Structure formats: structure tokens, C-alpha cells
mmCIF file of C-alpha atoms in Angstrom:
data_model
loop_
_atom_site.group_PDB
_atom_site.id
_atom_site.type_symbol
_atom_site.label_atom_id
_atom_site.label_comp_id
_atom_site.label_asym_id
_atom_site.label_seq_id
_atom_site.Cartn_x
_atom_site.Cartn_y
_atom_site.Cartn_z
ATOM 1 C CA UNK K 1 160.433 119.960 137.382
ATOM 2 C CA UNK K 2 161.520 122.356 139.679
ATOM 3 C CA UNK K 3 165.417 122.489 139.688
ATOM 4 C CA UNK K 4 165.460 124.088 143.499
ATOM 5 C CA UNK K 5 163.499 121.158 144.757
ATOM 6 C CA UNK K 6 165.945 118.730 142.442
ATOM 7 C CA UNK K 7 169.041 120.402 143.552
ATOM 8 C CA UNK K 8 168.162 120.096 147.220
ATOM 9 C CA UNK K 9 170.184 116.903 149.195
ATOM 10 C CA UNK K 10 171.732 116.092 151.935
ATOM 11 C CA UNK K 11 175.633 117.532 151.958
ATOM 12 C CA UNK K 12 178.316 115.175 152.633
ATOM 13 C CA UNK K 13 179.937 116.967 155.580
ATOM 14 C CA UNK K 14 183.054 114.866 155.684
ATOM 15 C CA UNK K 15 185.634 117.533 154.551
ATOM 16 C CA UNK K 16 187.051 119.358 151.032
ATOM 17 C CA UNK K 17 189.665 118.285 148.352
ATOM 18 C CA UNK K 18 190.945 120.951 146.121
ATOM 19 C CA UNK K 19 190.531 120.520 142.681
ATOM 20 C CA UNK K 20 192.788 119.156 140.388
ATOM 21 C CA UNK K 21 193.739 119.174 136.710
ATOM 22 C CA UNK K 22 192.380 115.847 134.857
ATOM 23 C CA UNK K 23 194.961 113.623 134.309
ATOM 24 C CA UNK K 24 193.134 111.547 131.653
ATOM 25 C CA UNK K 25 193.641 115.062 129.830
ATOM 26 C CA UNK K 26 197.220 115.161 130.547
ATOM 27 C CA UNK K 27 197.436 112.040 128.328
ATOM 28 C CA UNK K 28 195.119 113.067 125.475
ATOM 29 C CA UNK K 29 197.980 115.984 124.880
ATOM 30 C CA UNK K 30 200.358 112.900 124.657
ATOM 31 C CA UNK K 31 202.539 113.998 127.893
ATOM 32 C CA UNK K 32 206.059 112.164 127.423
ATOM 33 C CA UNK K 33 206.831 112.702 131.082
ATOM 34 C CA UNK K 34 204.920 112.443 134.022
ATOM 35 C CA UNK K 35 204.845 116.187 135.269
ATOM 36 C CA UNK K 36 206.636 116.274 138.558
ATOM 37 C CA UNK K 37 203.883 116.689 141.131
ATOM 38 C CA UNK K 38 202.699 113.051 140.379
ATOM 39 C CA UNK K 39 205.958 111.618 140.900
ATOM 40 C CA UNK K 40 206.263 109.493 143.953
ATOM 41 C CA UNK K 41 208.904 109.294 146.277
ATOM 42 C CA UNK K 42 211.348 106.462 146.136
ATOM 43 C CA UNK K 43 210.087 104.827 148.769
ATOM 44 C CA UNK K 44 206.456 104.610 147.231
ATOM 45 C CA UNK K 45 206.904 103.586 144.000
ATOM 46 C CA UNK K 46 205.399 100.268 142.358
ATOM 47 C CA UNK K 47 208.718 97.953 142.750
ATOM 48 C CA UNK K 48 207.378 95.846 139.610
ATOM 49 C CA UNK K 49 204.035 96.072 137.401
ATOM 50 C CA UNK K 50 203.186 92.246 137.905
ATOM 51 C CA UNK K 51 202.274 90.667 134.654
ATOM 52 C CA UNK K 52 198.404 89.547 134.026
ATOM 53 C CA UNK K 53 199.307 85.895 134.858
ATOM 54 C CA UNK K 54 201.176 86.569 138.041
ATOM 55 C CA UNK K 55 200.777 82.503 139.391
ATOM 56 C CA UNK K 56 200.623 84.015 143.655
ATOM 57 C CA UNK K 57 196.986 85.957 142.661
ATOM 58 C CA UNK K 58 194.916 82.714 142.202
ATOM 59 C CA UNK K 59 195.488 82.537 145.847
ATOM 60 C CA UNK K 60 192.992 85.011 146.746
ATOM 61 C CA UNK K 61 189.837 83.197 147.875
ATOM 62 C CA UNK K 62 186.699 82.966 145.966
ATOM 63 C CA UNK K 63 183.719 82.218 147.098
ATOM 64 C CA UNK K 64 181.099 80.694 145.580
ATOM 65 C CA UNK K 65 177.646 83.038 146.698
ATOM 66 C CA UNK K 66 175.072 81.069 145.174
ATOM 67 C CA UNK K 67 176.319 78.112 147.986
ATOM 68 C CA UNK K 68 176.859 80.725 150.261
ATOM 69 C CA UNK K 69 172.822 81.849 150.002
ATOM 70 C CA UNK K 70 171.943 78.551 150.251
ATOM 71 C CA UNK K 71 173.271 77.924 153.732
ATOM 72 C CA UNK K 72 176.084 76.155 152.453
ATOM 73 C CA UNK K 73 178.195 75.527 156.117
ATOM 74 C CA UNK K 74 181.599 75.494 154.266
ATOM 75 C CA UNK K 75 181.158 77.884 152.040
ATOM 76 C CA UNK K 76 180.317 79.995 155.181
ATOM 77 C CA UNK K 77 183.861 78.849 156.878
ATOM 78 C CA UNK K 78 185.925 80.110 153.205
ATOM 79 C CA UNK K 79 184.324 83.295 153.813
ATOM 80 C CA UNK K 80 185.295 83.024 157.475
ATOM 81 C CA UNK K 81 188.696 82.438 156.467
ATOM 82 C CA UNK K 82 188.754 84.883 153.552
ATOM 83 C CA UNK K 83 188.250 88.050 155.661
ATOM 84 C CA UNK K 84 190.242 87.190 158.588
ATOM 85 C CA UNK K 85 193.391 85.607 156.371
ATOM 86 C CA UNK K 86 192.904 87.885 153.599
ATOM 87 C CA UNK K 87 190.932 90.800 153.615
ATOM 88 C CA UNK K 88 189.535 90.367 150.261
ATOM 89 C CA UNK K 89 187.969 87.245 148.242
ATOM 90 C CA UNK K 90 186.341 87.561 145.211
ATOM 91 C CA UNK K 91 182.861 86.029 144.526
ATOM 92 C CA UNK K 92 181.324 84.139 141.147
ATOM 93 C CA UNK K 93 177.561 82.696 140.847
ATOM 94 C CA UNK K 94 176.494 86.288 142.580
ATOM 95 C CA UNK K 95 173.135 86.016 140.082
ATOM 96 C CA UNK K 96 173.822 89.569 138.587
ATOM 97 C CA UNK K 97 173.937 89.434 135.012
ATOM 98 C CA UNK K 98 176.391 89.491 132.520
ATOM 99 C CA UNK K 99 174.084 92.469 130.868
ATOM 100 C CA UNK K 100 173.752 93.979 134.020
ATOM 101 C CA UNK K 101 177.111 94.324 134.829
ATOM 102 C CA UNK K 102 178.368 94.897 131.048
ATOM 103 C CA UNK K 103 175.709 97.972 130.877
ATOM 104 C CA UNK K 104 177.150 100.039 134.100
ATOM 105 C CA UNK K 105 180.940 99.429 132.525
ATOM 106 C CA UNK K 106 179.788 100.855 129.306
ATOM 107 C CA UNK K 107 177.721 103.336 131.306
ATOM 108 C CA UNK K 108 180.854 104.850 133.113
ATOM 109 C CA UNK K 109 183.285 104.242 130.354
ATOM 110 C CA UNK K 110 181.014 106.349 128.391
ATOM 111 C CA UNK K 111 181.321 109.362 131.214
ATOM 112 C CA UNK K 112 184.979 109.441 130.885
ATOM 113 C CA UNK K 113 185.318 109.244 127.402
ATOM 114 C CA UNK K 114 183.198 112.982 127.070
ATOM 115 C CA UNK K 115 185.574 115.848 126.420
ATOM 116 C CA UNK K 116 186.566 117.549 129.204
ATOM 117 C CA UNK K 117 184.580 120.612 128.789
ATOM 118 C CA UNK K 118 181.366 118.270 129.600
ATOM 119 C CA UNK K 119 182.658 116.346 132.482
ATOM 120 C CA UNK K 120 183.075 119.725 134.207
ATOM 121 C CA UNK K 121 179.794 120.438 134.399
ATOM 122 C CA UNK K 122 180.167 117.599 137.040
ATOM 123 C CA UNK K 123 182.681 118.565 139.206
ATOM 124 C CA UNK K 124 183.224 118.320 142.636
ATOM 125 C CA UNK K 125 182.813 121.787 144.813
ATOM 126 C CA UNK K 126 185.888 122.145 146.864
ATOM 127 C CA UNK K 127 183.803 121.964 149.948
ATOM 128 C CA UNK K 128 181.757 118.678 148.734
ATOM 129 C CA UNK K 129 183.006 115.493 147.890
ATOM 130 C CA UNK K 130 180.225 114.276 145.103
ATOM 131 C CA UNK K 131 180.822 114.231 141.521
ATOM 132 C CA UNK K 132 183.565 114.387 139.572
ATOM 133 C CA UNK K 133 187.472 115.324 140.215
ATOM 134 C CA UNK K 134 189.558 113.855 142.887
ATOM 135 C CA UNK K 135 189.643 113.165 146.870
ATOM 136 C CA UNK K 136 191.986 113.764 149.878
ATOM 137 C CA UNK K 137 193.674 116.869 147.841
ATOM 138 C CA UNK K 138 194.858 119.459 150.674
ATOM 139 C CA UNK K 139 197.842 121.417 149.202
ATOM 140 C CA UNK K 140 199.507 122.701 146.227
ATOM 141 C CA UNK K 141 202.706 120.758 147.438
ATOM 142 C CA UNK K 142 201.391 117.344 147.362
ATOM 143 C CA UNK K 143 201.597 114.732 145.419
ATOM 144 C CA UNK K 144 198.665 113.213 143.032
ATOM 145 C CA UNK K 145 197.595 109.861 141.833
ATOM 146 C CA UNK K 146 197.685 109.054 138.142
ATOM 147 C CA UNK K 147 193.357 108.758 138.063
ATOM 148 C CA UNK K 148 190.269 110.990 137.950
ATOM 149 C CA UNK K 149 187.540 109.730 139.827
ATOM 150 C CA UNK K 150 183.911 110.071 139.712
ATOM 151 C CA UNK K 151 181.842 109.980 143.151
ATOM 152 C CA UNK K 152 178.000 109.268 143.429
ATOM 153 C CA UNK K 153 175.669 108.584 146.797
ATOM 154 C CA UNK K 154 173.089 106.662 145.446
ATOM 155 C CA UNK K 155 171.240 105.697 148.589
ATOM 156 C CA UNK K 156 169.665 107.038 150.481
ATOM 157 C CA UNK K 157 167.807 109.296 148.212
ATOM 158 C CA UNK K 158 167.857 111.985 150.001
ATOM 159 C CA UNK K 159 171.766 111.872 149.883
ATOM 160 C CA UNK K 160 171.936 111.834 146.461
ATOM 161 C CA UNK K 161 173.118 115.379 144.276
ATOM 162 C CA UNK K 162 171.372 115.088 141.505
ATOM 163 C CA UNK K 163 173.253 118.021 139.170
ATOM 164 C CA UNK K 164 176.658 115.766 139.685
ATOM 165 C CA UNK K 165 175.137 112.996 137.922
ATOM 166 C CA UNK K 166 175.846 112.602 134.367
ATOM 167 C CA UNK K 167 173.301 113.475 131.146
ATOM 168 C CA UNK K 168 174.617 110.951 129.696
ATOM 169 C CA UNK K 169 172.019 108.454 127.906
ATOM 170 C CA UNK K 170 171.141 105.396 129.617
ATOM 171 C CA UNK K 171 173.740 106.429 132.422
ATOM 172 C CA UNK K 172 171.644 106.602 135.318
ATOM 173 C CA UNK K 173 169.389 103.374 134.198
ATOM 174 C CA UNK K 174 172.498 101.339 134.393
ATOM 175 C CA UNK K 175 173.944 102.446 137.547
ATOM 176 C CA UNK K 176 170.728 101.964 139.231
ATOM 177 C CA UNK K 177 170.317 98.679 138.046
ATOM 178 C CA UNK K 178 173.484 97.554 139.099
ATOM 179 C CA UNK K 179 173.319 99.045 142.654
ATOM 180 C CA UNK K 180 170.109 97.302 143.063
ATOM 181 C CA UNK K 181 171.349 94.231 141.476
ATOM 182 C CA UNK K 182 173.865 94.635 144.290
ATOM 183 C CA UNK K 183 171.623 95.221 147.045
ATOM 184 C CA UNK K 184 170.551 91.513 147.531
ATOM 185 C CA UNK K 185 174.742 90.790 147.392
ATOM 186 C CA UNK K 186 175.893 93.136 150.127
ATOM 187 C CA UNK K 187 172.787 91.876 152.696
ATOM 188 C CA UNK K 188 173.605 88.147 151.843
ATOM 189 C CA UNK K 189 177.281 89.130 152.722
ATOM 190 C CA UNK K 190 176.726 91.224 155.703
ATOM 191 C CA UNK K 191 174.007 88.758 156.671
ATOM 192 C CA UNK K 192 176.586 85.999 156.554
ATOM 193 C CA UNK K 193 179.112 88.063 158.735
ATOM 194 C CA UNK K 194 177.044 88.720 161.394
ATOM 195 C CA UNK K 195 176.168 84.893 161.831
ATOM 196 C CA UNK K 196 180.185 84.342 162.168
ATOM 197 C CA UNK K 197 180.524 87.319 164.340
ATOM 198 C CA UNK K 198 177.570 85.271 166.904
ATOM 199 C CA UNK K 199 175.304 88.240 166.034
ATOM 200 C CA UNK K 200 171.438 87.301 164.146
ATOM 201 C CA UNK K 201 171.384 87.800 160.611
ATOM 202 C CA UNK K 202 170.415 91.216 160.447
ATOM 203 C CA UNK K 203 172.553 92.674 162.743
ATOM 204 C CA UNK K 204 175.252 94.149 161.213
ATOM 205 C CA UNK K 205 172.678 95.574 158.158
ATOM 206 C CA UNK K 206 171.065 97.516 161.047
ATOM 207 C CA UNK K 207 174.215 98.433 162.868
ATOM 208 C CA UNK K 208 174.924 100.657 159.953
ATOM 209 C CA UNK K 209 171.483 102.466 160.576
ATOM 210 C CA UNK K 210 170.656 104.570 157.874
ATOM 211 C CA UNK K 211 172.879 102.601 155.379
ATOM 212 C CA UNK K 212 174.887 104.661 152.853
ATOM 213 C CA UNK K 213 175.798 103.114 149.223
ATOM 214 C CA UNK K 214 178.130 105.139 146.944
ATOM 215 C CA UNK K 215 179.843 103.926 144.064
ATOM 216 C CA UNK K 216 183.684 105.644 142.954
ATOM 217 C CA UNK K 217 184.325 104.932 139.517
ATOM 218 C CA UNK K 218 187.959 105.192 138.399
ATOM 219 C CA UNK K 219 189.290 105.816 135.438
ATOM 220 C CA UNK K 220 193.785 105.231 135.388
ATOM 221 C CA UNK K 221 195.044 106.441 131.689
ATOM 222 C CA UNK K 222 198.386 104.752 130.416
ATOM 223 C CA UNK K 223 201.432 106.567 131.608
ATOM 224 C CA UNK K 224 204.377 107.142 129.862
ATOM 225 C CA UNK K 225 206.833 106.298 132.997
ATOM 226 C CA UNK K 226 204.546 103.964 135.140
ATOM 227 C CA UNK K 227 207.283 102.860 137.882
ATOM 228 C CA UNK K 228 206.875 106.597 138.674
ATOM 229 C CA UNK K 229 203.131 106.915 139.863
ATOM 230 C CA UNK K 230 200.174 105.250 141.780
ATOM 231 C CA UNK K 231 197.036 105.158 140.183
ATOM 232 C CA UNK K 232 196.233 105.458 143.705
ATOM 233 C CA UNK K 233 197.898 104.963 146.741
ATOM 234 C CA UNK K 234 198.152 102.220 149.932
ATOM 235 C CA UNK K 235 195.140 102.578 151.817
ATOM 236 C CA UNK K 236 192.205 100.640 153.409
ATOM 237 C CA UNK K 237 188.429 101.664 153.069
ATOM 238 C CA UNK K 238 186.803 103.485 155.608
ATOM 239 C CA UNK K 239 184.032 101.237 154.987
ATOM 240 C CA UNK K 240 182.002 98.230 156.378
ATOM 241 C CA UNK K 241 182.827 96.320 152.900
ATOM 242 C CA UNK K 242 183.747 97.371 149.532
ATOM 243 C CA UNK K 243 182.583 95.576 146.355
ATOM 244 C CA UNK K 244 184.494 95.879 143.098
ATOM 245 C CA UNK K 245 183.969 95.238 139.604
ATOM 246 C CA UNK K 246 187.284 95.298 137.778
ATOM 247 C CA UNK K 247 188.462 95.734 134.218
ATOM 248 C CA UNK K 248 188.070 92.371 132.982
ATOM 249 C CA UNK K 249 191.529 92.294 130.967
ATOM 250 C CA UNK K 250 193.490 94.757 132.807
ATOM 251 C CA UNK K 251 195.219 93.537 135.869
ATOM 252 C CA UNK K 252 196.149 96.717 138.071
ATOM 253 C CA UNK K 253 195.114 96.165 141.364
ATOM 254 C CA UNK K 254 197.180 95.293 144.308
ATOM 255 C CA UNK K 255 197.084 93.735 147.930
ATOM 256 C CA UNK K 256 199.003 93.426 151.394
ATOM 257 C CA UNK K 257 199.585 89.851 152.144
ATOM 258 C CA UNK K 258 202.462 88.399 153.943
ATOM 259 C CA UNK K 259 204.089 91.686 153.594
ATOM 260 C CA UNK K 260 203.947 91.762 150.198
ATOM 261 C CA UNK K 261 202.517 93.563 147.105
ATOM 262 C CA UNK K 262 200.016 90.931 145.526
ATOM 263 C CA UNK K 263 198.358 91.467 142.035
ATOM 264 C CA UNK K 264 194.835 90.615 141.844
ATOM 265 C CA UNK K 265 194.299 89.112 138.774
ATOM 266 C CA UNK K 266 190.001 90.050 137.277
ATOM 267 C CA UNK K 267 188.022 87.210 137.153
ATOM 268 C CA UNK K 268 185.994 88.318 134.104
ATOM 269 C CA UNK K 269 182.194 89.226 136.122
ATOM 270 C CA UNK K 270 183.376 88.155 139.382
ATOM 271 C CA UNK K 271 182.764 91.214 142.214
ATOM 272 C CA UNK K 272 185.885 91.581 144.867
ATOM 273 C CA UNK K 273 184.661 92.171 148.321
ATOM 274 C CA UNK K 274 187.284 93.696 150.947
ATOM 275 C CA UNK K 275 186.839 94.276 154.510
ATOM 276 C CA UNK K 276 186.603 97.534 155.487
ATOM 277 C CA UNK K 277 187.890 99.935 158.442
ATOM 278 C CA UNK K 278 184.263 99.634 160.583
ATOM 279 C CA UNK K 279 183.932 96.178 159.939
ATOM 280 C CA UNK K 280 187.366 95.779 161.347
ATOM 281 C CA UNK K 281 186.463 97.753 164.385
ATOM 282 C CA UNK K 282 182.912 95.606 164.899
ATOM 283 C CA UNK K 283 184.662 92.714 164.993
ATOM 284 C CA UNK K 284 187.472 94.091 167.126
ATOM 285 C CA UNK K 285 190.320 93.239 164.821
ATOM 286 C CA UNK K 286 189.049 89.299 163.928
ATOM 287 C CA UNK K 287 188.554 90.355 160.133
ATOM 288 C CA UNK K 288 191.323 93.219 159.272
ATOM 289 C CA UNK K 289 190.987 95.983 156.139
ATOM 290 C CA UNK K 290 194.322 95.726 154.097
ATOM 291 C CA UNK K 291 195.798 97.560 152.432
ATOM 292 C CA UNK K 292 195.561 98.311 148.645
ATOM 293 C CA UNK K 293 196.834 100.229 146.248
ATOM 294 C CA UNK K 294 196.501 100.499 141.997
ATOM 295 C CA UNK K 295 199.279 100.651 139.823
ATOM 296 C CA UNK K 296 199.391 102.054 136.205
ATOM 297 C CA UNK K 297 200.765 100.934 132.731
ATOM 298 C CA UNK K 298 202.120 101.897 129.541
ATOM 299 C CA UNK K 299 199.502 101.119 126.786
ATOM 300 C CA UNK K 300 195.973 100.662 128.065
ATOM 301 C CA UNK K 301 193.254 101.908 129.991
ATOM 302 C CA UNK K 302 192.193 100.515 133.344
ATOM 303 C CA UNK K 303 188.326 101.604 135.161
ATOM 304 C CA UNK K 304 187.261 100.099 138.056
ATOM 305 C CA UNK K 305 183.885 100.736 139.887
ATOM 306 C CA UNK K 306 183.654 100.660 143.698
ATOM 307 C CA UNK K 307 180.070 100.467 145.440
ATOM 308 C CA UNK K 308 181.263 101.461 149.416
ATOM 309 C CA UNK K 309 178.767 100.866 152.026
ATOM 310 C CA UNK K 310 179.210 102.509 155.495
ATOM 311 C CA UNK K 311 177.363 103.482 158.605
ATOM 312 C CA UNK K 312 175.236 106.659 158.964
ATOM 313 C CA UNK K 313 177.273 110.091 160.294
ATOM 314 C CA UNK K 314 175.816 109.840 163.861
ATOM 315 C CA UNK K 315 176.134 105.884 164.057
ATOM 316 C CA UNK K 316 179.168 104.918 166.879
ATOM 317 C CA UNK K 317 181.534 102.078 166.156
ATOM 318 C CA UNK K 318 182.218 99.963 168.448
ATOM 319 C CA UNK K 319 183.296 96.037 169.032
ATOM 320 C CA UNK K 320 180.635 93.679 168.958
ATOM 321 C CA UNK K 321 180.144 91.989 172.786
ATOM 322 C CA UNK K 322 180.075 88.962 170.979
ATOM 323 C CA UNK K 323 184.220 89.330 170.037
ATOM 324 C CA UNK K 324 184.817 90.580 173.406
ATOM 325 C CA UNK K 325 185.837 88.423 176.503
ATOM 326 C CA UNK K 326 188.921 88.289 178.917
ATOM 327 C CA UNK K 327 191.315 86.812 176.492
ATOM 328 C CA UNK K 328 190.267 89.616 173.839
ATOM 329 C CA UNK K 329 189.803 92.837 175.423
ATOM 330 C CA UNK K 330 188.637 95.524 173.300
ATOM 331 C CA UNK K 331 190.645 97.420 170.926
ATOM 332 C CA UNK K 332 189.028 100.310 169.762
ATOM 333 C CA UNK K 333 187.763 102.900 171.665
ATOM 334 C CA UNK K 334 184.147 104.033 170.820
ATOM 335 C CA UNK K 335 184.218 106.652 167.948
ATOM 336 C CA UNK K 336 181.722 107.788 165.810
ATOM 337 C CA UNK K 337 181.518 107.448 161.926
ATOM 338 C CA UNK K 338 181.416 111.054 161.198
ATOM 339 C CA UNK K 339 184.818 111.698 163.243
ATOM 340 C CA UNK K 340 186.756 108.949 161.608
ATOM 341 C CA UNK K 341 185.589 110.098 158.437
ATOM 342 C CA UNK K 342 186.589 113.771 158.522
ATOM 343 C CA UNK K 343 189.825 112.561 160.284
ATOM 344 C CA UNK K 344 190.628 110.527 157.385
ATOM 345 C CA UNK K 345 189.482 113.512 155.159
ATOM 346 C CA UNK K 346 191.852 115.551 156.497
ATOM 347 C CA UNK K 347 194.325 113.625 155.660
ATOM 348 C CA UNK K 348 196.567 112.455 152.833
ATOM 349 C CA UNK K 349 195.544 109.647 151.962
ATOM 350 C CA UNK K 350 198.195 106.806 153.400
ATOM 351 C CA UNK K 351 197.750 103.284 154.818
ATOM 352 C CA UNK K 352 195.374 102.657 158.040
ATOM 353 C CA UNK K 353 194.315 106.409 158.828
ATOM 354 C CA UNK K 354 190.943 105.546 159.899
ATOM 355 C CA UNK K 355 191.870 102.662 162.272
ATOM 356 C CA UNK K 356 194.966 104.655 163.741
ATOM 357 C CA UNK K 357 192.370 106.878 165.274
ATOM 358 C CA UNK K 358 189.838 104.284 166.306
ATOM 359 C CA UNK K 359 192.772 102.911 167.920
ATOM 360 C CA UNK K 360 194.452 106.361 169.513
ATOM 361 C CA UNK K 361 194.150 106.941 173.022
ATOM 362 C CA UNK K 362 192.513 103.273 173.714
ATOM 363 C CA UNK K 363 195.186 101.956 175.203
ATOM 364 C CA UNK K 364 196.822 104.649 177.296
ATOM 365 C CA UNK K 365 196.788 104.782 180.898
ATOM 366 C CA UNK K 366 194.701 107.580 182.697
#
């Protein structure tokens, strides 16, 4: 095959991150401290690692999708009250395969475990944001998470840069199958959405336009002083929705809710869907993105893999007419993806970037 016509794709043009030294390395040279530039300030550090069987995380909704698909009318209302009560709910009876979704975890678990010297030959550019390293890097002076990260566009084709995806054997076979798998999930979702938002069916699938899917996989080593470091920090996703497959024994993950840190416990091959930053701007602030973060521990291990879905570069955000009357004005002012993106980009990554600037200027008088 000719490697010019393989290597050619279509360049993320959302920012740079610098690079970064891999911190799953730091721990296969058995650090006993956490080197200084990953230590958080006071203020952001993990107040307690909650415990696996933390009683307040069976609260998160879950939704059963198989119901859901079938029209199911209050199934429909939990997911209603799931993204505007919660952000997040976690669904079961999805239809993807225990297989399926065992292969891809093996598949990515696999990439991390290579020496270092191999993952390289995947890294992120500093100008480029696909492959592997970190994100949202922008000084010497700042502080890092306690993760490596590994970023792929798998649709639309023409997005995808193929030398930043892993020789790895079967690698490629199993993420594909999984974001496929996935495919029929996210429409079914978004479908579902758009029918609460008063939109048809396919609305907010063709809002996004030319649809992009990615998937981040993480990878958070043990750490020898884990009240010290984020695996990564408080954020939402500049997304429309974010889908999550968790470690199934490793409890790391953590939600806002009632001003709170709230653990969210894996159901073993459930996916956890969160509301993200342009679905929160679509419907004009009904459903909200919350924030997240991921915490570390002592003695094991924790990858997660996040498919993100979001709008194409030239697509404007906007609320839906449907969410706005004289009782609910609008609240974001038209902006489109691209900006909020790079905005984001250039920043550190820190609670509600992306909405802040969907939401600057809108209100001000002339």
C-alpha cells in the first residue's frame, strides 16, 4: 500500500499539548514519591478514595436500553430524569456482548502494557492531538494528572491517522467492533433525547452533521501517595454524550451531585452515558454536563475507555426552539464547535470551560 496515501487524514485543528513523560513509566521504576509537578494543590486534592461499596453510588440511575428501544414510555421518563437530575446513568441490556466488550479491554490493556520504546512510535505531535501521550499540556509549570492516555478518531474515515494506531494484533479488529457495536447505542440514545427535547427522532443525530466518534482510553497506574494526585481532573465533556466502559473491579471514578464528590461504583458490562457540554447548550441548560473527575490508588491498575461523540468543526450550537419560550429565554449565545473546542484547548483543563464561553457575553447589555 502506499504509505503517503495511508498517512493522509484530516488534522484535528483544535490546538497542541506538549508532551509529557509517561507516568505508567514513572511507576515501573518503582517511584516512592510522587515527583512534585503532579502534586495538586490543597484545594484539589481527592478528600477521601471512597471504598468499592460506597452505599450513595447505587443512586446513579440505570436504565434499562433494551425497554428503552422498545418504546418503553417510562423507561423514556428515567432517562428524562437521569440527564436532567444527574448527568450520568448507566445502562444494562445494551445487546453488546460480553465478548465484544471483553475483546476491546484486552485490546487496549494490551497497548499499554508494550514497553515504552513501542508506544512511542504512537505519540502525539505537539501540534496534533491523536495518538498517544497526554491533552491540555501548555507549560513546563503546570501540573499533570497521574494517567497516559491514548486518543483515536475512528469516524469519519477520513479523520482517522492511521500511523497513531497501534500494530498491535487483533487491536484494531476489536476497537472497530466495539465502536460499531456502539453505533446502534448512541442513535437509540440520541434518538430518545430528541423525542424529550420535542424534536423527531433524528434530529439531534443530524444536528451533529458530519458526526465525529473518538474513543480516549486511559490507563491510571497505582500511586504511591494517592491523596496527592488526580488521575484526571474536574471537568465536563465537550461533547454531545460520552459513553464509558469502566474497569469492572476498580472503582475510581467520580461525580458532582448535590455538591458532592460521588463514586461511581462499575457495573460489570454496563456502559455510563454522561451529558455533554453541546448537549447542554441544545437543550438550553434542561440536561446539564457535570462534572467529573478520576481518582487514583495504591495497589492496582485502573483503564477506562471513552467513545466521545460531538458535532462537526463548522456545525453552530445553539438552543433548540423547542426549549425556548418566554419563561426560558435562551442561554447560550450561538457559537460554533470549532471555537469552543480550541477555547477549551487552550486551556487547563478545569471544571465548565466549554460552557463558560458558550455562556460569555450572552447576557450582557449592549
Amino acid at each position: 500500500m502506499d504509505t503517503q496515501i495511508e498517512n493522509k487524514y484530516e488534522k484535528i485543528a483544535w490546538g497542541t499539548s506538549l508532551p509529557v513523560p509517561s507516568v505508567q513509566e514513572l511507576v515501573r521504576n518503582d517511584v516512592k514519591e510522587v515527583p512534585l509537578r503532579y502534586i495538586q494543590n490543597n484545594e484539589n486534592r481527592p478528600v477521601a478514595i471512597f471504598k468499592p461499596t460506597d452505599p450513595d453510588s447505587a443512586e446513579i440511575p440505570v436504565i434499562n436500553f433494551s425497554l428503552l428501544a422498545h418504546g418503553d414510555e417510562d423507561e423514556r421518563k428515567k432517562l428524562h430524569l437521569a440527564c436532567k437530575e444527574w448527568g450520568f446513568f448507566q445502562i444494562l441490556n445494551h445487546g453488546i456482548t460480553k465478548e465484544v466488550i471483553q475483546k476491546v479491554k484486552t485490546a487496549v490493556s494490551g497497548f499499554f502494557e508494550l514497553p515504552l520504546i513501542e508506544k512511542k512510535k504512537y505519540a502525539m505531535e505537539e501540534d496534533d492531538l491523536h495518538g498517544y501521550g497526554q491533552a491540555f499540556v501548555h507549560s513546563e509549570e503546570q501540573t499533570l494528572e497521574w494517567s497516559d492516555i491514548m486518543f483515536l478518531i475512528i469516524y469519519p474515515l477520513k479523520s482517522r491517522k492511521n500511523m497513531v494506531w497501534p500494530e498491535l494484533p487483533g487491536f484494531k479488529e476489536a476497537v472497530e467492533e466495539y465502536s460499531e457495536n456502539l453505533e446502534r447505542v448512541r442513535d437509540e440514545i440520541l434518538g430518545n433525547i430528541s423525542l424529550l427535547l420535542g424534536l423527531k427522532r433524528e434530529s439531534l443525530k443530524e444536528m451533529h452533521g458530519e458526526m465525529k466518534h473518538a474513543v480516549r482510553m486511559n490507563y491510571y497506574p497505582p500511586c504511591p501517595n494517592p491523596e496527592l494526585v488526580l488521575g484526571i481532573g474536574p471537568h465536563s465533556d465537550a461533547t454531545s454524550i460520552t459513553l464509558l466502559l469502566q474497569d469492572d473491579d476498580v472503582t475510581g471514578l467520580q461525580i458532582t451531585h448535590k455538591q458532592k464528590w460521588l463514586p461511581v461504583n462499575p457495573i460489570p458490562n454496563a456502559i455510563l452515558v454522561n451529558v455533554g457540554d453541546c448537549l447542554e447548550i441544545w437543550s438550553n441548560g434542561m440536561y446539564k454536563s457535570i462534572e467529573h473527575r478520576a481518582v487514583t490508588n495504591k495497589d492496582e491498575v485502573r483503564i477506562s475507555i471513552a467513545t466521545t461523540l460531538f458535532p462537526a468543526d463548522t456545525k453552530e450550537l445553539k438552543p433548540v426552539e423547542t426549549m425556548i419560550n418566554a419563561q426560558c429565554p435562551s442561554m447560550y449565545k450561538k457559537v460554533k464547535f470549532l471555537d469552543l473546542i480550541k477555547h477549551g484547548m487552550s486551556k487547563t483543563m478545569d471544571g465548565k470551560i466549554f460552557i463558560e464561553f458558550a455562556k460569555e457575553e450572552h447576557n450582557q447589555g449592549p
